[in-house]
Each structure stands twice: as C-alpha cells, then as structure tokens.
Amino acid sequence: MIRKPNNHRPVKALRILITTTVASVTVAKANLVISEIDLVANKVEIVNTGTTSVNMTGYQWCNRWKGSPAYVGLATAQIVTAQSTATTLTLPAGGILTFQLSSSFITALQGELGLYTTNNFGSSTAMVDYVTWGASGASRSGVAVSKGIWGSNTFVAVTSDDITAGRSIQLGLGLAGNISTDYSLAAPTLGINQITPPPVVTSGSASSITTNTANIAGTVNAMGASTTVTIQYGETLAYGSSTAATPSPVTGSTNTAVSAMLSGLVAGTTYNYRVVGTSANGTTLGANQTFTTAVPTIFDLRILAVSRSGNTLTVDFLGPPNTLPATWQVKGSTTLTSFPFNKTAASTITETPAASGTYRALIDVTGEPARYFVRIELP
C-alpha cells in the first residue's frame, strides 16, 4: 500500500543559487544493500553482506522523486520466493530477498529508492541504503549524501533503450554502492548473489601418481573474499580425509592454481577427491574426480644361497637396489600352502655392498621345527 505522510504540507518555493564542491566519500554501508532494481518488472533485490541475520520488520521504502512522496512498508507478501533465499523479513548473512513492488512506485526512467529502518525519512540514521537514477534532483539524495553512502549530484544513467531491452540496475561485484558508477545496466539477475558470491572452484587432475602418493591440482577464484582451500579425499564419496592446498588462503577475483600432495595412500586403490573453497560468502565444492594408485612392481627374488647355523637361517638373494631394510617383510610357515607367521621383527636384512641389489637376510628361527619355510617379500 502506498501512503503519504499526514504531516505533508505545501511550502513556499525558494530559488537559491548554491555552489557545491563534490567530494569522494567512501563509507562502509550497513549490512543490507540494494543490489538490483528491475525498472521494468518493478522488483528490488536486497543482499545481506554482513555476518549476522537482519530482521527488517518495520522497514520502509521511500521514493520521493522531485518532491512527490511515495512510501511503502516492507512486507512478507512482497517477497518473490523464486528469486529469494528467505521467505520472511529476517534475512540471514549472505542471503537475498527480492521484493515485488508496483509500477507507480518504481518509476522507470527517473527515480530514487531509499531503504529505511523507520518512517523517519529525513533521517540519515534511519536510512540504510539508497540509489537514484535517470537524473539529478532526487529529494532524498541529500539524506544519502549526509550519511556518506551517495555522491552529491550523481545518479545512475538510464536510457529508453535500457527500458526497452529490459535491463536492470545492478551493483558491481564487491562494490559498496556509495557512488553511481558502482552500478551498471544489464540483463536481470534477480536472486543471484553477484555482490558477495561464494568462491568458484574447479577440481583438476591428479598427477605424479605412485603406489602411495598423488599430486592433486585445481583452480579457485576467491571472488574478492579471502578463501581457504582444502583437498578432500578418500576411498568413498564420504571422503574422510582432508589436507590444506597450496596456496591457501587465496584472494582476488581471478583463477588461482592450487595443489596438494597426498601421501600415505594404499597401493592399487581408487580414490575420490575434490577441491573445496571456503570464504565468508560460503563454501563451494568442486566436482568429484578419481585416480587409482599404482600397483607395486613384482620382482622375482633370485636366491643365491641358503644356510642354517644354530637358530639363525641365512638367505642370500637378489632384489631391487636401494630397498630400505624396513620395507622387507619376512613370513614363515611349516608348509608351502600359506605363510601365517610374521618373522619380520626376528629378521635383519642388509644390502652388501650398498646399491648392489645383493641382500643377506638373517632370520631367527628359534623354536621352529627342522623343516621350516620362509618367504621374503616386498609389500
């Protein structure tokens, strides 16, 4: 409902010559910003750029273009749910509300729109945000200038071609909206947060894959907000493991290459992974990708000699050069069917000389029967 205040009385017109000095003022706006005005569909979009919810019950719209006052209170019935992230006047942080107003309230070629906490429309304290378009001379622009959220004698330029094409007034990415040049005319994007959007994340490919490691790549566009980047990975889509990417955090509004080296993986196993970016504006999950770790190369160990002296079994054999002693596993059995007994802790394996691929295993077989089998292997 549009109403006029009861105390509106005609006043005598005064012609005054005023010389003004235009200064650039940058003052942080309140959490609520008018992010888009659809001049054809008569819709207004608000984004909560703050970190807490805002209850707009009792808030007012004001369009007092050239002294013709029009005021209307915000109402739940005005909310366009298909283009909003909330259904009540309580707007969560990062949320969007799109309001359907009337053509008599949102004037096409020239107009202004102020958002107020109360109906004290001449108060800069009550004013939350403000936009004027089409021409200078808007009645409430002085209140916005006084608050420091609009430039003196400035407005968003709108042409008849913009109206014909159905363009809307849109606040630019990451801009405060304190000056008219923060806004531009473009095809409507109502319901899409283009002011404080979450990061854009792409999961890249896996490379340098070994039996237990893999390098994961990706890209992150922080969209103007500092973004923490991680790599989630695991054998299922539940992932279960996460590691920080490099670099992290990421800033700016262009694609940044990120990566992380995963270690401690299981050989011959398929892993799911994705890149995740988190900023104050939300969390974006990159698409799931997969890779499979390499299967270990199987070597047939050539036995050179076997002997037993007391409780020590000596086995000389050939294997892959430079294999670390802790890598070998020794298993024992009384049959050749299976090798259930772990003799690794009771064994010492050395490479002599170094890097030669010639090894000697000394295996403690105390208490074992005279007929006993051992198997030396790499996992």
Coordinates of C-alpha atoms in Angstrom, one line a residue:
M1 CA 0.0 0.0 0.0
I2 CA 1.3 3.4 -0.9
R3 CA 0.6 6.2 1.5
K4 CA 1.5 9.8 2.1
P5 CA 2.5 11.2 5.5
N6 CA -0.2 13.1 7.3
N7 CA 2.2 16.0 8.0
H8 CA 2.9 16.7 4.4
R9 CA 2.1 20.4 3.8
P10 CA 2.9 22.6 0.8
V11 CA 5.8 25.1 1.4
K12 CA 6.8 28.2 -0.4
A13 CA 9.4 27.6 -3.1
L14 CA 12.7 29.4 -2.7
R15 CA 15.1 29.9 -5.5
I16 CA 18.6 29.7 -4.1
L17 CA 21.9 29.6 -6.0
I18 CA 24.2 27.1 -4.4
T19 CA 27.8 26.4 -5.3
T20 CA 28.9 22.9 -4.4
T21 CA 32.1 21.1 -4.1
V22 CA 31.8 17.4 -4.9
A23 CA 34.0 15.2 -2.7
S24 CA 34.5 11.5 -3.0
V25 CA 33.4 9.8 0.2
T26 CA 33.9 6.1 1.0
V27 CA 31.9 5.0 4.0
A28 CA 31.1 1.4 4.7
K29 CA 27.4 0.7 4.2
A30 CA 25.1 -1.2 6.5
N31 CA 24.8 -4.9 6.1
L32 CA 21.8 -4.5 3.8
V33 CA 22.5 -3.3 0.3
I34 CA 20.2 -2.6 -2.6
S35 CA 21.9 -4.9 -5.1
E36 CA 19.5 -4.7 -8.1
I37 CA 16.5 -2.7 -9.3
D38 CA 14.4 -4.1 -12.1
L39 CA 12.8 -1.0 -13.7
V40 CA 10.5 -3.0 -15.9
A41 CA 9.3 -5.8 -13.6
N42 CA 9.3 -3.4 -10.7
K43 CA 11.4 -5.6 -8.4
V44 CA 14.1 -4.8 -5.9
E45 CA 16.8 -7.1 -4.7
I46 CA 18.5 -6.8 -1.3
V47 CA 21.6 -8.7 -0.2
N48 CA 22.8 -9.1 3.4
T49 CA 26.6 -8.6 3.1
G50 CA 27.1 -8.8 6.8
T51 CA 27.8 -11.7 9.1
T52 CA 24.6 -11.8 11.1
S53 CA 20.9 -12.0 10.3
V54 CA 18.8 -8.8 10.0
N55 CA 15.1 -8.5 10.9
M56 CA 13.5 -6.0 8.5
T57 CA 10.1 -5.9 10.2
G58 CA 9.0 -2.3 10.2
Y59 CA 11.4 -1.2 7.5
Q60 CA 10.2 1.2 4.8
W61 CA 10.8 2.0 1.2
C62 CA 10.9 5.6 0.1
N63 CA 10.7 7.1 -3.4
R64 CA 10.2 10.9 -3.1
W65 CA 11.2 11.8 -6.7
K66 CA 11.0 15.5 -7.3
G67 CA 9.0 16.0 -4.1
S68 CA 6.2 13.6 -5.0
P69 CA 6.3 11.3 -1.9
A70 CA 5.6 7.6 -2.1
Y71 CA 6.2 5.3 0.9
V72 CA 5.5 1.7 1.4
G73 CA 6.5 -0.7 4.2
L74 CA 8.3 -3.9 3.6
A75 CA 6.0 -6.9 3.8
T76 CA 6.3 -10.7 3.6
A77 CA 3.7 -10.7 0.8
Q78 CA 6.1 -8.7 -1.4
I79 CA 8.8 -11.4 -1.3
V80 CA 9.4 -13.2 -4.6
T81 CA 10.3 -16.6 -3.2
A82 CA 11.6 -18.0 -6.5
Q83 CA 14.2 -15.2 -6.5
S84 CA 15.0 -15.2 -2.8
T85 CA 16.9 -17.3 -0.3
A86 CA 14.5 -16.5 2.6
T87 CA 10.7 -16.4 2.9
T88 CA 10.4 -13.9 5.8
L89 CA 11.7 -10.4 6.5
T90 CA 14.6 -11.9 8.6
L91 CA 17.4 -12.1 6.1
P92 CA 20.4 -14.4 7.1
A93 CA 24.0 -13.4 6.4
G94 CA 24.7 -13.7 2.7
G95 CA 21.0 -14.1 1.9
I96 CA 18.9 -12.5 -0.8
L97 CA 15.4 -11.1 -0.8
T98 CA 13.6 -9.9 -3.9
F99 CA 10.6 -7.7 -3.5
Q100 CA 7.7 -7.2 -5.9
L101 CA 6.7 -3.5 -5.9
S102 CA 4.3 -1.5 -8.1
S103 CA 5.0 0.4 -11.3
S104 CA 3.8 3.6 -9.7
F105 CA 6.5 3.1 -7.0
I106 CA 9.4 2.0 -9.2
T107 CA 9.4 4.7 -11.8
A108 CA 11.3 3.6 -15.0
L109 CA 13.4 6.4 -16.5
Q110 CA 13.9 8.6 -13.4
G111 CA 13.5 7.8 -9.7
E112 CA 15.1 7.1 -6.4
L113 CA 14.8 4.3 -3.8
G114 CA 15.7 4.6 -0.2
L115 CA 15.6 1.8 2.4
Y116 CA 14.8 2.9 6.0
T117 CA 14.6 1.3 9.4
T118 CA 11.7 3.6 10.3
N119 CA 9.4 6.1 8.6
N120 CA 11.7 9.0 9.7
F121 CA 12.6 9.6 6.0
G122 CA 14.6 12.7 6.5
S123 CA 17.0 11.0 9.0
S124 CA 20.3 9.7 7.8
T125 CA 20.3 7.5 10.9
A126 CA 17.2 5.7 9.7
M127 CA 18.4 5.4 6.1
V128 CA 20.0 2.0 5.4
D129 CA 20.7 2.2 1.7
Y130 CA 19.9 4.4 -1.3
V131 CA 20.0 4.5 -5.1
T132 CA 18.9 7.2 -7.5
W133 CA 18.7 7.0 -11.3
G134 CA 17.8 8.9 -14.5
A135 CA 18.6 12.5 -13.5
S136 CA 19.8 14.6 -10.6
G137 CA 17.4 16.3 -8.2
A138 CA 16.1 13.3 -6.2
S139 CA 14.5 14.5 -3.0
R140 CA 16.2 12.1 -0.6
S141 CA 19.7 12.2 -2.2
G142 CA 20.7 14.8 0.3
V143 CA 20.0 12.4 3.2
A144 CA 22.1 9.7 1.5
V145 CA 24.9 12.2 0.9
S146 CA 24.8 13.3 4.6
K147 CA 25.1 9.6 5.6
G148 CA 28.0 9.2 3.3
I149 CA 26.5 6.5 1.1
W150 CA 25.9 8.5 -2.1
G151 CA 27.7 11.2 -4.1
S152 CA 26.4 14.7 -4.4
N153 CA 24.5 15.4 -7.6
T154 CA 25.1 11.9 -9.0
F155 CA 22.8 9.3 -10.4
V156 CA 22.8 6.0 -12.4
A157 CA 22.3 6.8 -16.0
V158 CA 19.3 5.1 -17.6
T159 CA 18.1 5.4 -21.2
S160 CA 15.0 4.4 -23.0
D161 CA 17.0 1.7 -24.7
D162 CA 17.7 0.2 -21.3
I163 CA 14.0 0.1 -20.6
T164 CA 13.1 -1.4 -24.0
A165 CA 15.8 -4.1 -23.5
G166 CA 14.5 -4.9 -20.0
R167 CA 17.8 -4.1 -18.3
S168 CA 18.1 -3.7 -14.5
I169 CA 20.3 -1.5 -12.3
Q170 CA 22.9 -3.8 -10.8
L171 CA 25.6 -3.2 -8.2
G172 CA 29.0 -4.5 -9.2
L173 CA 31.0 -7.3 -7.6
G174 CA 32.4 -6.4 -4.3
L175 CA 31.5 -2.7 -4.6
A176 CA 30.0 -0.7 -1.8
G177 CA 27.4 1.2 -3.9
N178 CA 28.4 4.6 -2.4
I179 CA 28.7 6.2 -5.9
S180 CA 26.6 5.9 -9.0
T181 CA 29.5 4.3 -11.0
D182 CA 29.3 1.3 -8.8
Y183 CA 26.1 0.4 -10.7
S184 CA 25.5 -0.6 -14.3
L185 CA 22.6 -1.7 -16.5
A186 CA 22.4 -5.3 -17.6
A187 CA 20.0 -8.2 -18.1
P188 CA 18.3 -9.0 -14.8
T189 CA 20.0 -11.5 -12.4
L190 CA 17.5 -11.3 -9.6
G191 CA 18.1 -14.0 -7.0
I192 CA 21.7 -14.5 -7.9
N193 CA 24.3 -13.1 -5.4
Q194 CA 26.7 -11.1 -7.6
I195 CA 27.7 -8.8 -4.8
T196 CA 29.3 -11.2 -2.3
P197 CA 29.3 -14.5 -4.2
P198 CA 31.0 -17.7 -2.9
P199 CA 34.3 -18.9 -4.4
V200 CA 34.4 -20.6 -7.8
V201 CA 36.2 -23.9 -7.5
T202 CA 37.4 -26.5 -10.1
S203 CA 38.8 -29.9 -9.3
G204 CA 41.7 -30.5 -11.6
S205 CA 43.6 -33.7 -12.5
A206 CA 45.8 -36.0 -10.4
S207 CA 49.4 -36.4 -11.4
S208 CA 52.7 -37.9 -10.2
I209 CA 50.7 -41.0 -9.0
T210 CA 52.8 -43.7 -7.2
T211 CA 51.8 -46.6 -5.0
N212 CA 51.2 -44.3 -2.1
T213 CA 51.2 -40.7 -3.2
A214 CA 49.5 -38.4 -5.7
N215 CA 49.5 -34.7 -6.6
I216 CA 46.1 -33.1 -6.8
A217 CA 45.6 -29.8 -8.8
G218 CA 42.7 -27.4 -9.2
T219 CA 41.8 -23.7 -9.6
V220 CA 40.0 -21.3 -7.2
N221 CA 38.5 -17.9 -7.9
A222 CA 38.1 -16.3 -4.5
M223 CA 35.6 -13.8 -5.9
G224 CA 37.0 -11.0 -3.9
A225 CA 37.0 -12.7 -0.5
S226 CA 39.8 -14.5 1.3
T227 CA 39.2 -18.2 0.6
T228 CA 40.6 -21.2 2.5
V229 CA 41.3 -24.1 0.1
T230 CA 41.4 -27.8 1.0
I231 CA 41.5 -31.1 -0.8
Q232 CA 39.1 -33.8 0.4
Y233 CA 39.9 -37.4 -0.5
G234 CA 39.0 -41.0 0.4
E235 CA 38.0 -44.3 -1.0
T236 CA 34.3 -43.4 -1.0
L237 CA 32.3 -40.2 -1.7
A238 CA 32.2 -39.6 2.1
Y239 CA 35.9 -38.8 1.6
G240 CA 37.0 -38.9 5.2
S241 CA 40.4 -37.2 4.8
S242 CA 41.4 -33.6 4.1
T243 CA 44.6 -31.7 3.6
A244 CA 45.4 -28.0 3.0
A245 CA 46.1 -26.9 -0.5
T246 CA 48.9 -24.6 -1.6
P247 CA 48.4 -21.7 -1.7
S248 CA 45.8 -21.2 0.9
P249 CA 44.1 -18.8 1.6
V250 CA 43.5 -17.5 -1.9
T251 CA 42.5 -13.9 -2.6
G252 CA 41.5 -11.7 -5.6
S253 CA 38.9 -12.2 -8.4
T254 CA 40.8 -14.4 -10.9
N255 CA 41.6 -18.1 -11.1
T256 CA 44.5 -19.2 -8.9
A257 CA 46.1 -22.6 -9.4
V258 CA 46.2 -24.7 -6.2
S259 CA 47.6 -28.1 -5.5
A260 CA 48.3 -30.6 -2.7
M261 CA 50.5 -33.8 -2.5
L262 CA 48.6 -36.7 -0.9
S263 CA 50.6 -39.3 0.9
G264 CA 50.1 -42.5 2.9
L265 CA 47.8 -43.9 0.2
V266 CA 47.1 -47.6 -0.3
A267 CA 48.6 -49.2 -3.5
G268 CA 46.2 -50.3 -6.2
T269 CA 43.3 -48.3 -4.7
T270 CA 40.8 -45.9 -6.4
Y271 CA 40.4 -42.6 -4.5
N272 CA 37.8 -39.9 -4.8
Y273 CA 38.8 -36.3 -4.4
R274 CA 37.6 -32.7 -4.8
V275 CA 38.8 -29.2 -4.2
V276 CA 36.9 -27.2 -1.6
G277 CA 36.9 -23.4 -1.2
T278 CA 35.5 -21.6 1.8
S279 CA 35.1 -17.8 2.3
A280 CA 32.9 -15.6 4.4
N281 CA 30.5 -15.8 1.5
G282 CA 30.1 -19.5 1.5
T283 CA 31.6 -22.9 0.7
T284 CA 31.9 -24.3 -2.8
L285 CA 32.6 -27.9 -3.5
G286 CA 34.5 -28.8 -6.7
A287 CA 33.3 -31.7 -8.8
N288 CA 34.3 -35.2 -7.7
Q289 CA 37.3 -36.8 -9.5
T290 CA 39.1 -40.1 -9.1
F291 CA 42.5 -41.6 -9.5
T292 CA 44.0 -45.1 -8.8
T293 CA 47.3 -45.5 -7.1
A294 CA 49.9 -47.6 -8.8
V295 CA 50.3 -51.4 -8.2
P296 CA 53.7 -52.3 -6.9
T297 CA 56.1 -53.8 -9.3
I298 CA 56.6 -57.5 -8.6
F299 CA 60.1 -58.8 -8.5
D300 CA 61.1 -62.5 -8.5
L301 CA 63.8 -62.6 -5.9
R302 CA 66.7 -64.8 -7.0
I303 CA 68.0 -67.0 -4.2
L304 CA 71.8 -67.2 -4.2
A305 CA 72.4 -69.3 -1.1
V306 CA 70.6 -70.7 2.0
S307 CA 72.2 -72.0 5.2
R308 CA 71.4 -72.6 8.8
S309 CA 73.7 -72.2 11.8
G310 CA 72.0 -72.9 15.1
N311 CA 68.9 -70.8 15.4
T312 CA 69.9 -68.5 12.5
L313 CA 68.8 -69.0 9.0
T314 CA 70.9 -67.1 6.4
V315 CA 69.4 -66.3 3.0
D316 CA 71.4 -64.5 0.3
F317 CA 69.3 -63.2 -2.6
L318 CA 69.0 -60.5 -5.3
G319 CA 66.4 -57.8 -5.2
P320 CA 65.7 -54.2 -6.3
P321 CA 68.7 -52.0 -5.4
N322 CA 68.5 -49.5 -2.6
T323 CA 65.4 -51.1 -1.0
L324 CA 65.2 -49.8 2.6
P325 CA 65.6 -52.5 5.3
A326 CA 62.2 -51.6 6.9
T327 CA 60.5 -52.3 3.6
W328 CA 61.1 -56.0 3.5
Q329 CA 58.7 -58.5 5.1
V330 CA 59.6 -62.0 6.2
K331 CA 57.0 -64.6 6.8
G332 CA 57.3 -68.2 8.0
S333 CA 55.3 -71.4 7.7
T334 CA 55.6 -75.2 8.3
T335 CA 54.0 -75.7 4.8
L336 CA 54.1 -74.1 1.4
T337 CA 50.3 -73.6 1.4
S338 CA 50.3 -70.4 3.4
F339 CA 52.7 -68.2 5.4
P340 CA 50.8 -67.2 8.5
F341 CA 53.8 -66.3 10.8
N342 CA 55.3 -62.9 10.7
K343 CA 59.1 -63.2 11.1
T344 CA 59.9 -59.6 10.1
A345 CA 60.8 -58.5 13.6
A346 CA 63.0 -61.5 14.0
S347 CA 64.9 -60.8 10.8
T348 CA 67.7 -58.5 9.7
I349 CA 68.2 -57.7 6.0
T350 CA 71.2 -55.8 4.7
E351 CA 72.4 -54.8 1.2
T352 CA 76.0 -55.6 0.7
P353 CA 77.6 -53.7 -0.9
A354 CA 75.3 -50.7 -1.0
A355 CA 73.2 -50.2 -4.1
S356 CA 74.3 -53.6 -5.5
G357 CA 70.9 -55.4 -5.2
T358 CA 72.6 -58.2 -3.3
Y359 CA 71.0 -58.8 0.1
R360 CA 71.6 -61.1 3.1
A361 CA 68.7 -61.9 5.5
L362 CA 69.5 -63.3 9.0
I363 CA 66.3 -64.9 10.3
D364 CA 65.9 -66.1 13.9
V365 CA 64.2 -69.5 13.8
T366 CA 64.5 -70.3 17.4
G367 CA 61.9 -72.9 18.4
E368 CA 60.9 -73.6 14.8
P369 CA 60.9 -77.3 13.5
A370 CA 63.7 -78.7 11.4
R371 CA 61.6 -78.4 8.3
Y372 CA 60.6 -74.7 8.1
F373 CA 59.8 -72.4 5.2
V374 CA 60.3 -68.7 4.9
R375 CA 59.1 -66.2 2.3
I376 CA 60.8 -62.8 1.8
E377 CA 58.7 -60.2 0.0
L378 CA 58.1 -56.5 -0.7
P379 CA 54.5 -55.4 0.1

